Structures are given as structure tokens and as C-alpha cells.
Short mmCIF file of C-alpha atoms in Angstrom, two decimals:
data_model
loop_
_atom_site.label_atom_id
_atom_site.label_comp_id
_atom_site.label_asym_id
_atom_site.label_seq_id
_atom_site.Cartn_x
_atom_site.Cartn_y
_atom_site.Cartn_z
CA MET A 911 10.24 18.58 -23.77
CA PRO A 912 7.66 19.06 -20.58
CA LYS A 913 6.62 21.55 -18.35
CA ILE A 914 7.17 19.47 -14.99
CA SER A 915 8.97 16.36 -14.78
CA PHE A 916 7.99 14.25 -11.08
CA VAL A 917 10.42 11.98 -10.09
CA VAL A 918 8.91 9.63 -7.87
CA PRO A 919 11.88 7.13 -6.14
CA VAL A 920 10.21 3.61 -5.96
CA TYR A 921 11.56 0.54 -3.27
CA ASN A 922 9.32 -1.78 -2.17
CA ALA A 923 6.37 0.35 -2.66
CA SER A 924 3.89 -2.11 -4.25
CA LYS A 925 1.06 -1.89 -1.59
CA TYR A 926 0.47 2.71 -2.72
CA LEU A 927 2.07 2.68 -5.70
CA LYS A 928 -0.18 2.46 -8.22
CA GLU A 929 -2.58 4.62 -6.44
CA CYS A 930 0.60 7.08 -6.06
CA ILE A 931 1.13 7.19 -10.36
CA ASN A 932 -2.47 7.09 -10.93
CA SER A 933 -2.55 10.36 -9.28
CA ILE A 934 0.17 11.69 -11.16
CA VAL A 935 -1.47 10.39 -14.47
CA ALA A 936 -4.54 11.91 -14.04
CA GLN A 937 -3.11 15.34 -13.21
CA SER A 938 -4.99 18.26 -15.05
CA PHE A 939 -2.33 19.36 -16.89
CA ASP A 940 -1.19 16.94 -18.86
CA ASP A 941 2.68 18.65 -20.44
CA ILE A 942 4.42 16.25 -17.97
CA GLU A 943 6.58 13.36 -17.56
CA ILE A 944 6.75 10.55 -14.63
CA ILE A 945 10.13 9.32 -13.95
CA ALA A 946 9.73 6.55 -11.66
CA VAL A 947 12.92 5.23 -10.34
CA ASN A 948 13.16 1.63 -9.09
CA ASP A 949 15.31 1.56 -6.77
CA GLY A 950 16.20 -2.70 -6.65
CA SER A 951 12.52 -3.33 -5.42
CA THR A 952 12.38 -7.22 -4.21
CA ASP A 953 8.59 -6.97 -4.32
CA ASP A 954 6.32 -6.46 -7.66
CA SER A 955 6.83 -3.05 -7.47
CA LEU A 956 9.02 -3.08 -10.78
CA GLU A 957 5.74 -5.04 -12.87
CA ILE A 958 3.38 -2.53 -11.29
CA LEU A 959 5.21 0.20 -13.09
CA ARG A 960 5.29 -1.70 -16.27
CA ALA A 961 2.09 -2.07 -16.48
CA PHE A 962 1.79 1.62 -17.72
CA SER A 963 0.34 2.16 -20.93
CA ASP A 964 0.91 6.31 -20.69
CA LYS A 965 3.84 7.06 -22.69
CA ARG A 966 4.25 10.35 -20.57
CA ILE A 967 6.05 7.33 -17.56
CA LYS A 968 9.98 6.77 -17.87
CA ILE A 969 11.22 3.25 -15.82
CA ILE A 970 14.56 3.75 -14.24
CA ASP A 971 15.46 0.22 -12.80
CA GLN A 972 18.83 0.47 -10.70
CA LYS A 973 20.71 -1.25 -7.75
CA ASN A 974 19.05 -0.31 -4.44
CA ALA A 975 21.11 3.05 -3.87
CA GLY A 976 18.99 4.72 -1.46
CA ALA A 977 16.20 7.19 -1.98
CA SER A 978 18.69 10.06 -2.94
CA ALA A 979 20.45 7.95 -5.08
CA ALA A 980 17.06 7.27 -6.41
CA ARG A 981 15.92 10.72 -6.53
CA ASN A 982 19.25 12.06 -8.31
CA ALA A 983 19.19 9.27 -11.00
CA GLY A 984 16.03 11.02 -12.04
CA ILE A 985 16.52 14.60 -11.48
CA LEU A 986 19.75 14.22 -13.74
CA VAL A 987 17.59 12.99 -16.67
CA ALA A 988 14.29 14.64 -16.23
CA SER A 989 13.76 16.87 -19.18
CA GLY A 990 11.18 18.97 -18.03
CA GLU A 991 11.98 22.65 -17.09
CA TYR A 992 10.69 22.03 -13.31
CA ILE A 993 10.65 19.12 -11.61
CA ILE A 994 8.81 18.23 -8.75
CA CYS A 995 9.42 14.96 -6.41
CA VAL A 996 6.65 12.34 -5.13
CA ASP A 997 7.00 9.22 -2.41
CA SER A 998 5.44 6.01 -3.94
CA ASP A 999 3.54 5.45 -1.20
CA ASP A 1000 2.38 10.26 -1.41
CA LEU A 1001 -0.65 11.35 -3.70
CA LEU A 1002 -0.44 14.56 -5.45
CA ASP A 1003 -3.79 17.25 -5.25
CA LYS A 1004 -5.21 16.84 -9.51
CA ASP A 1005 -4.35 20.24 -9.83
CA CYS A 1006 -0.49 20.00 -8.41
CA ALA A 1007 0.51 20.69 -11.97
CA LYS A 1008 -1.39 23.42 -13.29
CA LEU A 1009 -1.01 25.53 -10.26
CA CYS A 1010 1.92 25.44 -10.06
CA TYR A 1011 3.32 26.40 -13.84
CA GLU A 1012 0.27 28.97 -13.44
CA MET A 1013 2.07 30.39 -10.54
CA ALA A 1014 5.48 29.98 -11.81
CA LEU A 1015 4.49 31.45 -14.95
CA SER A 1016 3.04 34.64 -13.32
CA THR A 1017 5.59 35.40 -11.16
CA LYS A 1018 8.96 34.14 -12.70
CA ALA A 1019 9.29 31.79 -9.83
CA ASP A 1020 12.52 29.26 -9.80
CA ILE A 1021 10.63 27.46 -6.73
CA VAL A 1022 6.90 27.54 -6.09
CA VAL A 1023 6.28 25.96 -2.73
CA TYR A 1024 2.47 24.82 -1.14
CA ASP A 1025 1.17 23.11 1.82
CA TYR A 1026 0.55 19.45 2.41
CA GLU A 1027 -2.50 17.29 4.24
CA GLU A 1028 -1.75 14.30 6.25
CA PHE A 1029 -3.64 11.46 5.97
CA GLY A 1030 -4.07 7.85 6.73
CA ALA A 1031 -3.64 7.28 10.46
CA SER A 1032 -4.13 11.43 11.07
CA GLN A 1033 -5.53 13.94 9.00
CA VAL A 1034 -3.65 17.16 9.41
CA TYR A 1035 -3.45 20.13 7.32
CA LYS A 1036 0.08 21.41 7.56
CA VAL A 1037 0.87 24.90 6.21
CA ASN A 1038 4.32 25.45 4.85
CA PHE A 1039 4.98 29.59 5.49
CA LYS A 1040 2.14 31.45 6.43
CA GLY A 1041 1.85 34.48 3.24
CA ALA A 1042 -0.45 35.79 0.89
CA ASP A 1043 -0.55 34.10 -2.64
CA GLY A 1044 2.00 34.92 -4.70
CA ILE A 1045 6.01 36.41 -4.50
CA LEU A 1046 7.07 35.18 -0.87
CA ASP A 1047 10.13 36.57 0.56
CA LYS A 1048 13.10 34.03 -0.02
CA LYS A 1049 15.76 35.24 2.95
CA ARG A 1050 12.82 34.82 5.08
CA TYR A 1051 12.12 31.40 3.82
CA PHE A 1052 15.76 30.79 4.09
CA ASN A 1053 16.07 31.66 7.72
CA LEU A 1054 12.97 29.87 8.73
CA VAL A 1055 13.39 26.51 6.99
CA LEU A 1056 16.64 26.78 8.87
CA SER A 1057 14.95 27.88 12.33
CA SER A 1058 11.67 26.21 12.56
CA ASN A 1059 9.27 24.63 11.92
CA LYS A 1060 7.62 27.95 10.16
CA ALA A 1061 8.65 27.20 6.85
CA LEU A 1062 8.92 23.46 5.82
CA PRO A 1063 11.94 21.56 4.51
CA ASN A 1064 10.44 18.81 3.45
CA ILE A 1065 11.03 19.01 -0.69
CA VAL A 1066 7.73 17.29 -1.92
CA THR A 1067 6.29 20.75 -1.03
CA LYS A 1068 8.41 22.20 -3.73
CA MET A 1069 8.57 22.41 -7.46
CA VAL A 1070 12.47 23.72 -8.36
CA LYS A 1071 13.21 24.95 -11.59
CA SER A 1072 15.52 21.67 -12.75
CA GLU A 1073 18.88 23.48 -13.53
CA ILE A 1074 18.39 24.49 -10.15
CA PHE A 1075 17.67 21.20 -8.77
CA LYS A 1076 20.47 19.23 -11.09
CA ASN A 1077 23.56 21.93 -9.43
CA ASN A 1078 22.06 20.57 -6.23
CA LEU A 1079 21.18 17.15 -5.85
CA PHE A 1080 20.59 15.17 -2.64
CA PRO A 1081 23.44 13.98 -0.69
CA THR A 1082 24.02 10.30 -0.46
CA ASP A 1083 26.12 9.69 3.03
CA PHE A 1084 23.40 9.89 4.76
CA PHE A 1085 19.40 8.68 4.72
CA LEU A 1086 18.03 10.75 7.24
CA GLY A 1087 17.98 14.81 6.46
CA GLU A 1088 18.61 14.91 3.22
CA ASP A 1089 15.72 17.14 2.26
CA LEU A 1090 16.56 19.58 5.75
CA ALA A 1091 20.40 19.43 4.26
CA THR A 1092 19.43 19.80 0.50
CA VAL A 1093 16.13 22.64 0.55
CA PRO A 1094 17.80 25.69 1.99
CA ARG A 1095 20.86 25.49 -0.97
CA LEU A 1096 17.76 24.96 -3.41
CA VAL A 1097 15.75 28.38 -1.48
CA TRP A 1098 19.75 30.04 -1.79
CA SER A 1099 20.23 29.37 -5.35
CA ALA A 1100 16.60 30.31 -6.60
CA LYS A 1101 15.84 34.29 -7.78
CA ARG A 1102 12.59 34.15 -6.44
CA MET A 1103 10.23 31.91 -4.90
CA ALA A 1104 6.48 31.71 -4.81
CA LYS A 1105 3.43 30.09 -2.03
CA ILE A 1106 -0.01 28.97 -2.93
CA ASN A 1107 -2.07 28.29 -0.19
CA LYS A 1108 -3.58 24.88 -1.11
CA ALA A 1109 -2.22 21.64 0.20
CA LEU A 1110 -1.20 20.02 -3.46
CA TYR A 1111 0.38 17.28 -1.70
CA LEU A 1112 -1.15 14.20 -0.11
CA TYR A 1113 1.32 12.93 2.46
CA ARG A 1114 -0.11 9.24 3.70
CA ARG A 1115 1.16 9.04 7.38
CA GLY A 1116 0.95 5.10 8.57
CA GLU A 1117 2.16 2.70 10.91
CA ASN A 1118 5.56 2.99 10.18
CA ASN A 1119 6.08 6.15 10.76
CA THR A 1120 8.81 6.06 13.40
CA SER A 1121 10.36 9.08 15.71
CA ALA A 1122 13.62 10.20 14.01
CA PHE A 1123 14.88 10.60 17.15
CA GLU A 1124 14.74 6.62 18.86
CA SER A 1125 17.79 5.30 16.85
CA VAL A 1126 21.09 6.29 16.55
CA LYS A 1127 21.67 5.84 13.15
CA ASN A 1128 18.92 8.17 12.71
CA ILE A 1129 20.83 11.05 15.32
CA ASN A 1130 24.17 10.61 13.69
CA ASP A 1131 22.79 11.34 10.19
CA ILE A 1132 20.77 14.36 11.48
CA LYS A 1133 24.15 15.48 13.24
CA LYS A 1134 25.83 14.95 9.73
CA SER A 1135 22.61 17.04 7.63
CA LEU A 1136 23.30 19.71 9.88
CA ASN A 1137 27.45 19.50 9.90
CA SER A 1138 26.46 19.78 6.28
CA LEU A 1139 24.39 23.17 6.63
CA ILE A 1140 26.70 24.72 9.45
CA LYS A 1141 29.49 23.87 6.43
CA PHE A 1142 27.30 25.53 3.29
CA CYS A 1143 26.03 28.29 5.52
CA SER A 1144 29.90 29.55 6.23
CA LYS A 1145 30.85 29.38 2.52
CA ILE A 1146 28.51 31.64 1.97
CA GLY A 1147 28.89 33.94 4.81
CA ARG A 1148 25.48 33.32 6.89
CA ASP A 1149 27.45 33.24 9.89
CA ASP A 1150 24.13 34.30 11.62
CA MET A 1151 22.48 30.86 10.70
CA ILE A 1152 25.52 28.96 12.51
CA LYS A 1153 24.83 29.62 15.37
CA VAL A 1154 20.94 28.69 15.19
CA LEU A 1155 22.15 25.39 13.97
CA GLU A 1156 24.56 24.53 16.47
CA ALA A 1157 21.24 25.00 18.45
CA ARG A 1158 19.05 22.82 16.41
CA LYS A 1159 21.69 19.92 16.69
CA ILE A 1160 22.08 19.63 20.42
CA LYS A 1161 18.17 19.24 20.29
CA SER A 1162 17.84 16.45 17.77
CA ALA A 1163 20.95 15.04 17.39
CA TYR A 1164 22.29 14.65 21.54
CA LEU A 1165 19.30 15.22 23.24
CA PRO A 1166 16.70 12.34 22.40
CA VAL A 1167 20.09 10.25 23.74
CA ILE A 1168 19.52 12.08 27.19
CA LEU A 1169 16.00 11.72 26.53
CA SER A 1170 16.17 7.99 26.49
CA LYS A 1171 16.11 5.39 28.83
CA ALA A 1172 19.64 5.16 30.40
CA ASP A 1173 20.57 1.41 29.92
CA LEU A 1174 23.88 -0.11 29.59
CA LYS A 1175 23.13 -4.00 28.88
CA ASN A 1176 21.06 -1.81 25.45
CA PRO A 1177 23.74 -2.25 23.39
CA ASN A 1178 22.17 0.49 21.30
CA PHE A 1179 21.58 3.56 24.16
CA LYS A 1180 25.37 2.44 24.37
CA ALA A 1181 26.20 3.30 21.35
CA ALA A 1182 24.32 6.77 22.08
CA LEU A 1183 26.05 7.35 24.70
CA ASP A 1184 29.38 6.90 23.31
CA PHE A 1185 28.09 9.16 20.55
CA LEU A 1186 27.35 12.19 22.74
CA LYS A 1187 30.48 11.80 25.17
CA ALA A 1188 32.65 11.74 21.75
CA ASP A 1189 31.32 15.50 21.69
CA LEU A 1190 31.11 16.56 24.83
CA GLU A 1191 33.56 19.00 24.98
CA TYR A 1192 32.28 20.76 21.66
CA ILE A 1193 29.01 20.79 22.67
CA ASN A 1194 29.76 22.38 25.96
CA SER A 1195 32.06 25.04 24.12
CA LEU A 1196 29.05 26.13 21.88
CA GLU A 1197 28.05 29.75 22.50
CA CYS A 1198 24.54 28.67 22.93
CA MET A 1199 25.18 26.15 25.96
CA ARG A 1200 26.49 29.07 27.68
CA LEU A 1201 24.65 29.04 31.32
CA THR A 1202 23.66 32.70 30.59
CA GLN A 1203 22.98 32.66 26.51
CA GLY A 1204 19.58 32.05 24.44
CA TRP A 1205 17.33 34.06 27.36
CA PHE A 1206 16.37 36.74 23.88
CA ASN A 1207 16.82 34.76 20.96
CA ARG A 1208 14.03 31.74 20.64
CA THR A 1209 16.55 29.99 17.63
CA GLN A 1210 19.11 29.69 19.97
CA LYS A 1211 17.62 29.05 23.29
CA ILE A 1212 18.65 25.80 25.12
CA ARG A 1213 16.61 25.41 28.31
CA LEU A 1214 19.02 25.57 31.45
CA LYS A 1215 17.84 22.25 32.88
CA TYR A 1216 19.70 21.02 29.97
CA LYS A 1217 22.91 23.30 29.81
CA LEU A 1218 23.56 21.32 33.11
CA ILE A 1219 22.68 17.55 32.78
CA PHE A 1220 24.91 18.29 29.87
CA ARG A 1221 27.87 19.13 32.54
CA LEU A 1222 27.46 16.62 34.54
CA ILE A 1223 27.47 14.22 32.35
CA ALA A 1224 30.40 15.76 31.37
CA ALA A 1225 32.09 15.77 34.63
CA SER A 1226 30.58 12.33 35.48
CA LYS A 1227 34.14 9.79 35.29
CA SER A 1228 31.80 6.29 34.70
CA ASP A 1229 29.00 5.17 32.20
CA GLU A 1230 26.92 3.80 35.33
CA LYS A 1231 27.02 7.61 36.79
CA ILE A 1232 25.85 9.00 33.77
CA CYS A 1233 23.07 6.49 33.28
CA ALA A 1234 22.49 7.36 37.15
CA TYR A 1235 22.09 10.91 36.18
CA ILE A 1236 20.48 10.31 33.14
CA ASN A 1237 17.55 8.39 34.78
CA PHE A 1238 17.14 10.40 37.57
CA PHE A 1239 16.96 13.44 35.32
CA ASN A 1240 14.25 11.87 33.31
CA SER A 1241 12.17 10.65 36.26
CA ILE A 1242 12.05 14.20 37.28
CA ASN A 1243 11.50 15.96 33.76
CA ASN A 1244 8.61 13.31 33.14
CA PHE A 1245 6.87 14.29 35.92
CA PHE A 1246 6.30 17.67 34.73
CA SER A 1247 5.95 17.13 31.41
CA LYS A 1248 3.75 13.63 30.93
CA ARG A 1249 6.22 12.09 28.80
CA LYS A 1250 7.56 8.55 28.64
CA THR A 1251 11.35 7.65 28.68
CA LYS A 1252 11.85 5.20 25.66
CA ASP A 1253 14.42 2.52 24.74
CA PHE A 1254 17.01 3.59 22.06
CA LYS A 1255 16.96 1.60 19.09
CA ALA A 1256 19.70 -0.11 16.37
#
């Protein structure tokens, strides 16, 4: 049985796939297996995978079902003691497996987290939870991964005990936010976690990395992801985090509609507006939306100007009036913030 299984979902990844797999094959720690899941690629990704002669590489070829389903397929057949997920256009530090496994052995950690570095169009070092090398505070990490960017929810910055992963698979009913919906469950299930203060994962930042808040489908996926976490926190008795997640949902799923160009001739904006209107009663009923709430709790704080525009929209009797309010609000808001209003996409 290998110590670590690397799971790589692959979909039309021919441009960078060979480079990605090579970075795993070249790991200084060789007691590994590589499970590449070809998710119905229509390019030559499958041929690239089959060209590798390394016996540690296992290939699963399936019909297109999405990245989460591809990851799940790899996780379920993984035979390693631990699992690391890698995206098919990214790279690993050559000592990733070695350092992670050594840390897991020395600390008896179920999950080892590490930093990552963006490269390509930009080069930025991203810290995944500030703290010393070694055991980290699991409860604090859980709270931070739900409430802020001080603990990263992305799965590629974590090595996870196989049995924990197999019992907490990725959701397959939405595309965006699947990491956020999964990582807190993994963290909650772990008995112990550890941290390595080194960028062991290299994330390729390219021209296709667009904002999560520019399309109807994406904000709906974010809503589903956060709803699943609200349900999970209710199940485990963490009602304190439900309020945090509700505020996060306002900022991530609903506010982007208000901060976009309000144009009823744009069918995507019209769909986004209908999405917002359907939930307005719920939005304005939340504790974090009370006009006097949130002054002393940053994780639940919604700015007063946003609370007021939500109320103004709820009181409007026509879509044309709502658009007028939104565009007027943005003209003033953009003047002070220097941001630009964008069109909503499909």
C-alpha cells in the first residue's frame, strides 16, 4: 500500500498536463501512486496520460461528470494512507510528499496543510493559516475557514487521511464552491491537524481565471455551497457559525447582483435579478441585516449602505425602478471606491 495517493481530475488539460504529472512523478518521496481521472476529455489528454510508463500511474477513463465527480472517483479507488488532490494545470514542489508525510508521522496528524504560490500571469505567495510548523489549533482553523481568508478552503493545500476523505466526498450538484463545502467537513472529522510553512503547491494563474461573482450560475453555486455548510453547522451544533455563513452568503451570492450593471435587456442580469428577488424576504430577515447589528463582529458585518439598498429594492414595485436604484447606487459607490461595474454573464 503506498503512503500517499495523488488524485488528478483531467478535462481537456493537454496544454499543461504533462508538466503537472511530471511534477508528481519527480517527487523526492517515491512511495506514492498517481490516480489520473480522465473526465471525458475531447482533446488528447488521455493519450498524454497513456504515454507515461511509470507503473505508479493509474488511469480512470470516464464520461464527463465534472471535476468533483472525477475527484470522487479517484478518492474511492485510492489505496494510499493519505490523499493529495492536484489540479491538472498546476505543479508541486518536489518535496511535497516527503515533507507532508514526515509531518504527519511526527505529529500523528490526520490533515497536513501547507501554503501555495501563484505563478503565471502573477506571482503571489499565499499563506494558509498563520502559525508555527507543527500541530495547529483545529477548532480555530475550522472557524477561520468558514469566516475568512486566513485559513484557505481550497483542497489542493491539504494532505488528508484516506478514510476521512472517503467518508466526506465532494458534492456533485454544483461546480463552484465544492472545496468550501467539503474542507470544513474534513477538518471537523480530523482528530489532529498540522501545518507546514512552505509553498508546496504551485497554482497556475492564467487568463481563464475569472471572477466567481460574474455569472448567474456561479452565484447560485456559491449559494448552494454555503447552504450546505449552514445545514452541516446546524447538524453538529455550531449555531454560532451559521450567522457567519449567512453574512458570507449575502456578500458572495447576493451582493454581486447589486454591484453589477443593472440592464433588463441583458437576460443574464434579468435572471440574476429574479434570483435576488426570490430571496429578498429571507435576506432582509437575517440578523446580520438588522440596521444596528454587526458593529462589533466583523465576521457578521454587512455595511449599512448595502443593508439600505437591499431594503430599497424590496420596497420597489417594478424591475425598472430596481434597476434605477442599483445604477444610481453604483454610480456613487464607484466614485468613492474607484471600481468598475461589470455586466452579468450566463
